[in-house]
Amino acid sequence: MNRKRPFLSVLACAVAIGVFTKVNAARAAEPADTEHASAPGFKGANGWLNTEKPISLDDLKGQVVVLDFWTYCCINCIHIMPDLKFLEDKYKDQPFVVIGVHSGKFDEEKDADHIRQAVLRHNLTHPIAIDSEMNVWNAFGVHSWPSLVLIAPDGSVVVTLSGEGHREQLDRAVTKLLDIYRKKGQLGKHLEFRTERASFKSGELEFPGKVLADAAGQRLFISDTNHHRIVVAGLDGKISFAIGSTKPGLSDGDFAQAQFHQPQGLALSSDGKTLYVADTENHAIRAVNLQKKAVTTIAGTGAQFKGIMPPDGPAKAAALSSPWDLALVSRTLYIAMAGTHQIWTIDLDAATITVFAGTRREAAIDAPNRAASFAQPSGLDTDGKVLYVADSEASSIRAVELGEKGATATLAGSGDLFGFGATDGEGAAARFQHPLGVALAGDTLFVADTFNNLIRTIDPKTGSTRTWLGTGKSDPGTPEIIGLYEPGGLSAVGDTLYIADTNHHRILGVDMKTKKATVLIGT
């Protein structure tokens, strides 16, 4: 991997919303009134997805083009996907094209099949150039993820934008470019492409993100993320029922009517009657009454938080940002707020929400909780005294004390946005690659080391890290030699570790004594 750090790498996946150069800001306001440099093209791309053949700038003549430079680990890249979909839908019959340029950060993100899985998981339909050596990135002078480049129908670069929050600006610019070049008679025909989903067959589960085992109720709760629902099964994997209509949306109601949008984290009340769901793409927290068979929204407005002031008030009135996992201690619900790089809490009795830890800066800084920094926290578990956090973009596992005067420390991993690998060791000497899940079982903390395709263990007292399960390859393997593919969620009950083997679309049960794995749901 080319480990050269992009300019502003500290903000690599969290560029301030709306940031762009002053020169390009002027160009965006009047997109075709001045001479602009010609786009350098896609030389150096080492593959394409969502198209039957490579695409050149000549193929795009007569088209208004938006290039989206992204990497699939990045929460900010995920945040602009709805903006791109909005533009694609609005201009669907016109000469307008979105081209993704995937310039991967992590080693795992440089493999074509891994990128293909991300394209399917995020339901992307526009062509994707695979830029694993960052040749296209460098040719366009891109400095951060995400970045957007607007290209006119004559092949000239109109504007380059970095970060989130550019939907309206791009919309205006696209409208103006189409109008200008239509009057010039220089627009082409609408282009269509063959997508990866055309050859993808969905199964019983599709990219399950998280799993939660309930010992008392002998149940498994599974975030069937790409089916936009929660699946409830026995500990043996036999499915009992599903919660959610399978159509993405934000609707409360009974189990058949309720809608989710790519749900992830789960937490269960102590009496087993209420399931809490991190409804990630809806930027909301949902409560599932398992007795009344009804779903309600307890936090979030459905809009992404883009403000400056942190929330401190009624939970239902607060905008959230990509909640990714949950942990419940008494009547306090802890939220891994991946989109703001923080831990938030909901007081379930008072129905209020506030920030518990993190400054919003994307980093791994150990400090008292409110002064600490995280980097896209995506997995939580707790013993009631310490909150263990899979801090994915820093490839580290953090320990957050839950008292009022608690502090955050790095338990294992580099604490560095670019310090990743697959190395066993003590504390800071250990290396992970974008871990998404943690589960505490007695004196052992299990880690879903997602981009390494491994399950690791950590001694919470010493930070000693060891590889526990997996070949490191994405092949599904056998019960004796199990292979994992970007596992995202873990849960432990008794002697069994349950794994959401996300890209294999299955749930595994692994005997923690023998390491024998059983496929409970999926193939």
Coordinates of C-alpha atoms in Angstrom, one line a residue:
M1 CA 0.0 0.0 0.0
N2 CA 1.1 3.6 -0.7
R3 CA 1.0 4.9 2.9
K4 CA 1.8 8.4 1.9
R5 CA -0.6 10.4 4.1
P6 CA -2.9 12.7 2.1
F7 CA -2.7 16.4 2.8
L8 CA -4.8 17.3 5.9
S9 CA -4.6 13.6 6.8
V10 CA -5.7 14.3 10.4
L11 CA -9.0 15.2 8.8
A12 CA -8.8 12.5 6.2
C13 CA -12.3 11.2 6.7
A14 CA -13.8 14.1 8.5
V15 CA -13.2 17.2 6.5
A16 CA -15.1 20.2 7.8
I17 CA -18.5 20.4 6.1
G18 CA -18.6 22.8 3.2
V19 CA -14.8 23.4 2.9
F20 CA -13.4 24.2 -0.5
T21 CA -10.9 26.5 -2.1
K22 CA -11.6 30.2 -2.6
V23 CA -10.7 29.9 -6.2
N24 CA -13.1 27.0 -6.8
A25 CA -15.8 28.7 -4.8
A26 CA -15.9 31.4 -7.4
R27 CA -16.0 28.9 -10.2
A28 CA -18.8 27.0 -8.6
A29 CA -21.0 30.1 -8.6
E30 CA -20.5 30.7 -12.3
P31 CA -19.5 27.2 -13.6
A32 CA -19.0 28.0 -17.3
D33 CA -18.1 31.7 -17.5
T34 CA -14.3 31.2 -17.5
E35 CA -11.7 29.0 -19.1
H36 CA -10.9 25.9 -16.9
A37 CA -8.2 23.2 -17.1
S38 CA -9.0 20.0 -18.9
A39 CA -9.7 17.0 -16.6
P40 CA -6.7 14.6 -16.6
G41 CA -8.8 11.4 -17.0
F42 CA -8.6 8.0 -15.4
K43 CA -5.1 6.8 -16.4
G44 CA -3.7 4.5 -13.8
A45 CA -7.1 3.2 -12.7
N46 CA -6.7 -0.6 -12.2
G47 CA -10.2 -1.7 -12.7
W48 CA -13.9 -0.7 -12.9
L49 CA -17.2 -1.7 -11.3
N50 CA -20.8 -1.0 -12.3
T51 CA -19.8 -0.9 -15.9
E52 CA -19.1 -3.5 -18.6
K53 CA -16.0 -1.7 -19.8
P54 CA -13.5 1.0 -18.7
I55 CA -14.7 4.6 -19.2
S56 CA -12.6 7.3 -20.7
L57 CA -13.1 11.1 -20.8
D58 CA -14.0 10.7 -24.5
D59 CA -16.9 8.5 -23.4
L60 CA -18.1 11.3 -21.2
K61 CA -18.0 14.1 -23.7
G62 CA -21.4 15.9 -23.8
Q63 CA -22.0 14.8 -20.1
V64 CA -22.0 16.8 -16.9
V65 CA -19.9 14.7 -14.7
V66 CA -19.4 14.5 -10.9
L67 CA -16.4 12.5 -9.8
D68 CA -16.7 11.2 -6.2
F69 CA -13.3 10.4 -4.6
W70 CA -14.1 8.1 -1.7
T71 CA -12.9 5.2 0.4
Y72 CA -15.4 2.8 1.7
C73 CA -14.3 2.9 5.4
C74 CA -15.0 6.6 5.6
I75 CA -18.2 7.8 7.3
N76 CA -18.0 11.2 5.6
C77 CA -17.9 9.4 2.2
I78 CA -21.0 7.5 3.3
H79 CA -22.7 10.7 4.3
I80 CA -22.5 12.2 0.7
M81 CA -24.0 9.1 -0.9
P82 CA -27.6 10.4 -0.4
D83 CA -26.5 13.6 -2.1
L84 CA -25.2 11.7 -5.1
K85 CA -28.4 9.6 -5.2
F86 CA -30.5 12.8 -5.1
L87 CA -28.6 14.2 -8.2
E88 CA -28.8 10.9 -10.0
D89 CA -32.5 10.7 -9.5
K90 CA -33.1 14.3 -10.4
Y91 CA -31.1 14.2 -13.6
K92 CA -31.8 10.5 -14.4
D93 CA -32.9 11.1 -18.0
Q94 CA -30.4 13.8 -18.8
P95 CA -26.7 13.7 -19.9
F96 CA -25.5 13.6 -16.3
V97 CA -23.1 11.0 -14.8
V98 CA -21.7 10.3 -11.4
I99 CA -18.3 8.4 -11.5
G100 CA -17.0 7.1 -8.2
V101 CA -13.2 7.0 -7.9
H102 CA -12.3 4.6 -5.1
S103 CA -8.9 5.6 -3.7
G104 CA -8.6 3.3 -0.7
K105 CA -7.0 4.1 2.6
F106 CA -6.7 0.6 4.2
D107 CA -5.0 -2.4 2.6
E108 CA -8.3 -4.2 2.5
E109 CA -9.8 -1.4 0.5
K110 CA -7.5 -1.9 -2.4
D111 CA -8.9 -5.3 -3.5
A112 CA -11.5 -5.2 -6.3
D113 CA -13.8 -7.8 -4.7
H114 CA -13.7 -6.0 -1.4
I115 CA -14.7 -2.8 -3.1
R116 CA -17.4 -4.6 -5.0
Q117 CA -18.9 -5.8 -1.7
A118 CA -18.9 -2.1 -0.5
V119 CA -20.6 -1.0 -3.8
L120 CA -23.3 -3.7 -3.2
R121 CA -23.6 -2.9 0.5
H122 CA -24.2 0.8 -0.2
N123 CA -26.4 0.2 -3.2
L124 CA -24.3 2.3 -5.5
T125 CA -25.3 2.1 -9.2
H126 CA -22.9 4.5 -10.8
P127 CA -19.6 3.4 -12.4
I128 CA -16.6 3.1 -10.0
A129 CA -13.0 3.5 -11.0
I130 CA -10.7 1.4 -8.8
D131 CA -7.8 3.7 -8.0
S132 CA -5.8 1.5 -5.6
E133 CA -2.5 3.2 -6.3
M134 CA -4.1 6.6 -6.0
N135 CA -3.0 7.5 -9.5
V136 CA -6.2 9.2 -10.4
W137 CA -6.3 10.9 -7.0
N138 CA -2.9 12.4 -7.6
A139 CA -3.7 13.4 -11.2
F140 CA -6.7 15.5 -10.0
G141 CA -4.7 16.9 -7.0
V142 CA -7.2 15.5 -4.5
H143 CA -6.2 16.0 -0.8
S144 CA -8.9 14.4 1.3
W145 CA -11.8 12.0 1.5
P146 CA -14.4 12.7 0.3
S147 CA -13.7 15.1 -2.6
L148 CA -16.0 15.9 -5.5
V149 CA -14.9 17.2 -8.9
L150 CA -17.4 18.7 -11.3
I151 CA -16.6 18.4 -15.0
A152 CA -18.3 20.2 -17.8
P153 CA -19.5 18.5 -21.0
D154 CA -16.4 19.8 -22.8
G155 CA -14.1 17.9 -20.4
S156 CA -13.0 20.9 -18.3
V157 CA -12.8 20.9 -14.5
V158 CA -15.3 23.4 -13.1
V159 CA -14.8 23.0 -9.4
T160 CA -13.3 20.7 -6.7
L161 CA -15.1 20.4 -3.4
S162 CA -14.0 18.6 -0.2
G163 CA -16.1 17.3 2.7
E164 CA -19.8 17.1 3.1
G165 CA -22.7 19.5 2.6
H166 CA -22.5 20.4 -1.1
R167 CA -25.9 19.1 -2.4
E168 CA -27.5 22.4 -3.1
Q169 CA -24.3 23.9 -4.6
L170 CA -23.8 21.0 -6.9
D171 CA -27.5 20.9 -7.9
R172 CA -27.3 24.6 -9.0
A173 CA -24.1 24.1 -10.9
V174 CA -25.4 20.9 -12.7
T175 CA -28.6 22.8 -13.7
K176 CA -26.6 25.7 -15.0
L177 CA -24.1 23.5 -16.9
L178 CA -26.9 21.6 -18.6
D179 CA -28.6 24.8 -19.6
I180 CA -25.4 26.4 -21.0
Y181 CA -24.2 23.4 -23.0
R182 CA -27.8 22.6 -24.2
K183 CA -27.9 26.1 -25.8
K184 CA -24.5 25.4 -27.3
G185 CA -25.7 22.1 -28.7
Q186 CA -23.0 20.3 -27.0
L187 CA -24.9 17.8 -24.8
G188 CA -24.8 14.1 -25.5
K189 CA -27.3 11.3 -24.9
H190 CA -28.2 9.9 -21.5
L191 CA -25.8 7.0 -20.6
E192 CA -26.7 3.8 -18.9
F193 CA -24.4 1.2 -17.3
R194 CA -24.7 -2.4 -16.1
T195 CA -24.5 -2.6 -12.3
E196 CA -22.9 -5.1 -10.0
R197 CA -26.3 -5.7 -8.4
A198 CA -27.6 -7.0 -11.7
S199 CA -25.6 -10.2 -11.1
F200 CA -26.0 -10.3 -7.3
K201 CA -28.4 -12.7 -5.7
S202 CA -29.6 -11.8 -2.2
G203 CA -30.0 -14.5 0.4
E204 CA -31.7 -15.0 3.7
L205 CA -29.5 -12.2 5.1
E206 CA -27.8 -9.4 3.3
F207 CA -24.7 -7.8 4.8
P208 CA -25.8 -8.3 8.5
G209 CA -24.0 -5.7 10.5
K210 CA -24.5 -6.6 14.2
V211 CA -25.8 -9.5 16.3
L212 CA -27.0 -9.5 19.9
A213 CA -27.4 -12.7 21.9
D214 CA -30.0 -12.8 24.8
A215 CA -29.3 -15.6 27.2
A216 CA -32.4 -15.2 29.3
G217 CA -34.7 -15.3 26.3
Q218 CA -32.6 -17.7 24.3
R219 CA -32.8 -15.3 21.4
L220 CA -30.6 -13.8 18.7
F221 CA -31.3 -10.3 17.4
I222 CA -29.7 -9.6 14.0
S223 CA -29.4 -6.4 12.1
D224 CA -30.1 -7.6 8.6
T225 CA -28.7 -4.4 7.5
N226 CA -29.2 -4.4 3.7
H227 CA -32.7 -5.8 4.1
H228 CA -33.5 -2.9 6.4
R229 CA -34.9 -5.0 9.1
I230 CA -34.2 -6.8 12.4
V231 CA -34.3 -10.6 12.4
V232 CA -35.2 -12.5 15.6
A233 CA -34.1 -16.1 15.9
G234 CA -33.4 -18.7 18.5
L235 CA -29.8 -19.3 19.7
D236 CA -29.8 -22.2 17.3
G237 CA -30.4 -19.9 14.4
K238 CA -34.0 -20.8 13.7
I239 CA -35.7 -17.6 12.6
S240 CA -38.8 -16.7 14.5
F241 CA -39.9 -13.4 12.9
A242 CA -38.6 -10.2 11.4
I243 CA -39.1 -6.5 12.3
G244 CA -39.4 -4.1 9.5
S245 CA -40.9 -4.0 6.0
T246 CA -37.6 -4.5 4.1
K247 CA -38.2 -1.2 2.3
P248 CA -35.9 1.6 3.5
G249 CA -37.6 4.4 5.3
L250 CA -38.3 6.0 8.7
S251 CA -41.8 4.9 9.8
D252 CA -43.0 3.8 13.2
G253 CA -45.7 1.2 13.6
D254 CA -46.2 -2.6 13.9
F255 CA -43.6 -5.0 12.8
A256 CA -44.9 -5.3 9.3
Q257 CA -45.3 -1.6 8.7
A258 CA -42.2 -0.2 10.5
Q259 CA -39.3 0.9 8.3
F260 CA -35.6 1.1 9.0
H261 CA -32.7 2.2 6.8
Q262 CA -29.6 0.1 7.2
P263 CA -29.8 -0.6 10.9
Q264 CA -26.7 -1.6 12.9
G265 CA -26.2 -1.7 16.7
L266 CA -28.6 -3.3 19.1
A267 CA -29.2 -3.3 22.9
L268 CA -31.8 -5.1 25.0
S269 CA -33.5 -3.8 28.2
S270 CA -32.8 -5.8 31.4
D271 CA -36.3 -7.2 31.4
G272 CA -35.9 -8.4 27.8
K273 CA -39.0 -6.5 26.6
T274 CA -37.5 -3.6 24.7
L275 CA -34.9 -3.8 21.9
Y276 CA -33.0 -0.6 21.0
V277 CA -31.8 -0.2 17.5
A278 CA -29.2 2.2 16.0
D279 CA -31.0 3.0 12.8
T280 CA -27.8 4.2 11.1
E281 CA -28.9 5.7 7.7
N282 CA -32.0 7.3 9.3
H283 CA -29.7 9.0 12.0
A284 CA -32.2 7.7 14.6
I285 CA -32.5 5.4 17.6
R286 CA -35.6 3.2 17.6
A287 CA -37.3 1.3 20.4
V288 CA -38.9 -2.1 19.6
N289 CA -41.6 -3.1 22.1
L290 CA -41.3 -6.9 21.8
Q291 CA -44.6 -7.5 23.6
K292 CA -46.8 -5.0 21.8
K293 CA -44.9 -5.7 18.5
A294 CA -44.5 -2.0 17.8
V295 CA -41.6 0.2 16.8
T296 CA -41.2 3.9 17.9
T297 CA -38.5 6.5 17.3
I298 CA -37.0 7.7 20.6
A299 CA -34.1 9.9 19.3
G300 CA -33.4 11.6 16.0
T301 CA -35.3 13.6 13.5
G302 CA -34.3 11.6 10.4
A303 CA -31.9 14.4 9.4
Q304 CA -28.2 14.2 9.9
F305 CA -26.6 16.4 12.6
K306 CA -24.5 19.1 10.9
G307 CA -24.4 21.7 13.6
I308 CA -21.7 23.0 15.8
M309 CA -23.3 23.0 19.2
P310 CA -23.6 19.5 20.8
P311 CA -27.1 18.2 21.7
D312 CA -28.3 18.6 25.2
G313 CA -32.1 18.2 25.5
P314 CA -35.0 16.2 24.2
A315 CA -33.8 13.2 22.3
K316 CA -36.6 13.2 19.7
A317 CA -35.8 16.8 18.7
A318 CA -32.0 16.1 18.3
A319 CA -30.4 15.4 15.0
L320 CA -28.0 12.5 15.1
S321 CA -25.1 11.4 12.8
S322 CA -24.7 7.8 11.8
P323 CA -25.2 6.0 15.2
W324 CA -23.4 2.7 14.7
D325 CA -23.7 0.7 18.0
L326 CA -25.4 0.8 21.3
A327 CA -24.7 -0.4 24.9
L328 CA -27.1 -0.2 27.8
V329 CA -26.2 0.4 31.5
S330 CA -29.2 0.6 33.7
R331 CA -31.4 3.3 32.1
T332 CA -28.6 5.0 30.2
L333 CA -28.2 4.1 26.5
Y334 CA -24.7 4.7 25.1
I335 CA -24.3 5.5 21.4
A336 CA -21.3 5.1 19.2
M337 CA -22.0 8.2 17.1
A338 CA -19.7 7.4 14.2
G339 CA -20.6 10.5 12.2
T340 CA -19.4 12.9 14.9
H341 CA -16.6 10.8 16.4
Q342 CA -18.2 10.8 19.8
I343 CA -20.1 8.8 22.4
W344 CA -23.5 10.2 23.2
T345 CA -26.0 9.0 25.8
I346 CA -29.8 8.9 26.1
D347 CA -31.4 9.1 29.6
L348 CA -34.3 6.7 28.8
D349 CA -36.3 7.9 31.7
A350 CA -35.9 11.6 31.0
A351 CA -35.9 11.1 27.2
T352 CA -32.9 13.4 26.9
I353 CA -29.7 13.1 24.9
T354 CA -26.2 14.6 25.4
V355 CA -22.6 14.1 24.5
F356 CA -20.7 11.8 27.0
A357 CA -17.3 11.6 25.4
G358 CA -15.4 13.1 22.5
T359 CA -14.7 16.5 21.0
R360 CA -15.7 15.8 17.4
R361 CA -12.1 15.9 16.3
E362 CA -11.2 12.7 14.4
A363 CA -8.3 11.4 16.3
A364 CA -7.4 9.0 19.2
I365 CA -6.5 11.3 22.0
D366 CA -6.6 9.9 25.6
A367 CA -8.0 12.4 28.1
P368 CA -10.9 13.0 30.5
N369 CA -14.0 11.9 28.5
R370 CA -15.2 15.2 27.2
A371 CA -11.7 16.2 26.1
A372 CA -10.9 12.9 24.5
S373 CA -11.1 12.3 20.8
F374 CA -12.3 9.3 18.8
A375 CA -12.1 8.3 15.2
Q376 CA -15.4 6.8 13.9
P377 CA -16.4 4.7 16.9
S378 CA -18.4 1.7 15.6
G379 CA -18.6 -1.0 18.3
L380 CA -19.5 -1.0 22.0
D381 CA -19.6 -3.3 24.9
T382 CA -19.5 -2.8 28.6
D383 CA -19.1 -4.4 32.0
G384 CA -21.1 -1.6 33.6
K385 CA -18.0 0.3 34.7
V386 CA -16.0 0.6 31.5
L387 CA -17.2 1.1 28.0
Y388 CA -15.1 -0.7 25.4
V389 CA -15.0 1.0 22.0
A390 CA -14.0 -0.3 18.6
D391 CA -12.5 3.0 17.3
S392 CA -12.4 2.0 13.7
E393 CA -10.6 4.7 11.8
A394 CA -7.8 4.8 14.4
S395 CA -7.6 0.9 14.3
S396 CA -7.6 0.9 18.1
I397 CA -9.7 -0.3 21.0
R398 CA -10.5 2.3 23.6
A399 CA -11.6 2.0 27.2
V400 CA -14.0 4.7 28.5
E401 CA -14.6 5.0 32.2
L402 CA -18.3 5.5 32.9
G403 CA -18.1 7.7 36.0
E404 CA -18.8 11.4 36.0
K405 CA -15.0 12.0 36.2
G406 CA -14.1 9.2 33.9
A407 CA -11.3 9.2 31.3
T408 CA -10.7 7.6 28.0
A409 CA -7.6 5.5 27.4
T410 CA -6.3 3.4 24.4
L411 CA -6.4 -0.2 25.5
A412 CA -4.7 -1.6 22.4
G413 CA -3.7 -0.4 18.9
S414 CA -1.7 2.4 17.5
G415 CA -4.0 5.3 18.2
D416 CA -3.0 6.6 14.8
L417 CA -5.3 7.1 11.8
F418 CA -2.7 5.4 9.6
G419 CA -1.2 3.0 12.1
F420 CA -2.8 -0.2 11.1
G421 CA -1.8 -3.8 10.5
A422 CA -2.4 -7.3 11.9
T423 CA 0.2 -7.7 14.7
D424 CA -0.3 -9.4 18.0
G425 CA 1.4 -7.6 20.9
E426 CA 1.0 -5.6 24.1
G427 CA -1.1 -2.5 24.2
A428 CA 0.2 0.1 21.7
A429 CA 2.4 -2.5 19.9
A430 CA -0.7 -4.4 18.7
R431 CA -2.1 -3.5 15.3
F432 CA -5.7 -3.8 14.0
Q433 CA -7.3 -2.8 10.7
H434 CA -10.6 -0.9 11.0
P435 CA -12.3 -3.0 13.8
L436 CA -16.1 -2.6 14.0
G437 CA -17.1 -4.8 16.9
V438 CA -16.3 -5.8 20.5
A439 CA -17.8 -8.3 22.9
L440 CA -16.8 -8.9 26.5
A441 CA -16.9 -12.5 27.8
G442 CA -15.6 -12.8 31.3
D443 CA -12.0 -11.6 31.4
T444 CA -11.7 -11.6 27.6
L445 CA -12.6 -8.9 25.2
F446 CA -13.2 -10.2 21.7
V447 CA -12.7 -7.9 18.7
A448 CA -14.1 -8.1 15.2
D449 CA -10.9 -7.0 13.4
T450 CA -13.0 -6.3 10.4
F451 CA -10.6 -5.4 7.6
N452 CA -8.1 -8.1 8.7
N453 CA -11.0 -10.7 8.5
L454 CA -10.1 -11.9 12.0
I455 CA -11.4 -12.2 15.5
R456 CA -8.8 -11.1 18.1
T457 CA -8.8 -11.2 21.9
I458 CA -7.6 -8.6 24.3
D459 CA -6.9 -8.9 28.0
P460 CA -8.7 -5.8 29.4
K461 CA -6.2 -5.5 32.3
T462 CA -3.0 -5.6 30.2
G463 CA -4.0 -4.8 26.7
S464 CA -2.3 -8.0 25.5
T465 CA -3.7 -8.8 22.0
R466 CA -3.8 -12.2 20.3
T467 CA -5.3 -13.5 17.1
W468 CA -8.0 -16.0 18.0
L469 CA -10.0 -17.0 14.9
G470 CA -9.9 -16.7 11.1
T471 CA -7.4 -17.2 8.3
G472 CA -7.1 -13.5 7.4
K473 CA -8.6 -14.3 4.0
S474 CA -12.1 -13.8 2.8
D475 CA -12.8 -17.4 1.8
P476 CA -15.7 -18.8 3.9
G477 CA -13.6 -21.9 4.9
T478 CA -14.8 -24.9 6.8
P479 CA -16.0 -25.5 10.4
E480 CA -12.5 -26.6 11.2
I481 CA -10.7 -23.7 9.4
I482 CA -13.1 -20.8 9.5
G483 CA -12.7 -17.9 7.1
L484 CA -14.4 -14.5 7.8
Y485 CA -15.1 -11.7 5.4
E486 CA -15.2 -8.3 7.1
P487 CA -17.0 -9.4 10.3
G488 CA -18.9 -6.4 11.8
G489 CA -20.6 -7.5 15.0
L490 CA -20.0 -9.8 18.0
S491 CA -22.0 -11.0 21.0
A492 CA -21.1 -13.6 23.7
V493 CA -23.4 -15.8 25.7
G494 CA -22.3 -18.8 27.8
D495 CA -19.5 -20.6 25.9
T496 CA -20.6 -19.3 22.5
L497 CA -19.4 -16.3 20.5
Y498 CA -21.8 -15.1 17.9
I499 CA -20.4 -13.4 14.8
A500 CA -22.1 -11.3 12.2
D501 CA -19.9 -12.4 9.3
T502 CA -21.1 -9.4 7.2
N503 CA -19.8 -10.0 3.7
H504 CA -20.6 -13.7 3.9
H505 CA -24.2 -12.8 4.7
R506 CA -24.3 -15.2 7.6
I507 CA -24.3 -15.6 11.4
L508 CA -21.8 -17.9 13.0
G509 CA -21.8 -19.5 16.5
V510 CA -18.3 -20.4 17.7
D511 CA -17.6 -22.6 20.7
M512 CA -15.2 -20.5 22.7
K513 CA -13.5 -23.6 24.2
T514 CA -13.0 -25.6 21.0
K515 CA -13.3 -22.8 18.3
K516 CA -15.6 -25.0 16.4
A517 CA -17.8 -22.8 14.2
T518 CA -21.4 -23.5 13.2
V519 CA -23.2 -21.5 10.5
L520 CA -26.5 -20.6 12.2
I521 CA -28.1 -18.4 9.5
G522 CA -26.9 -18.1 5.9
T523 CA -24.7 -20.3 3.8

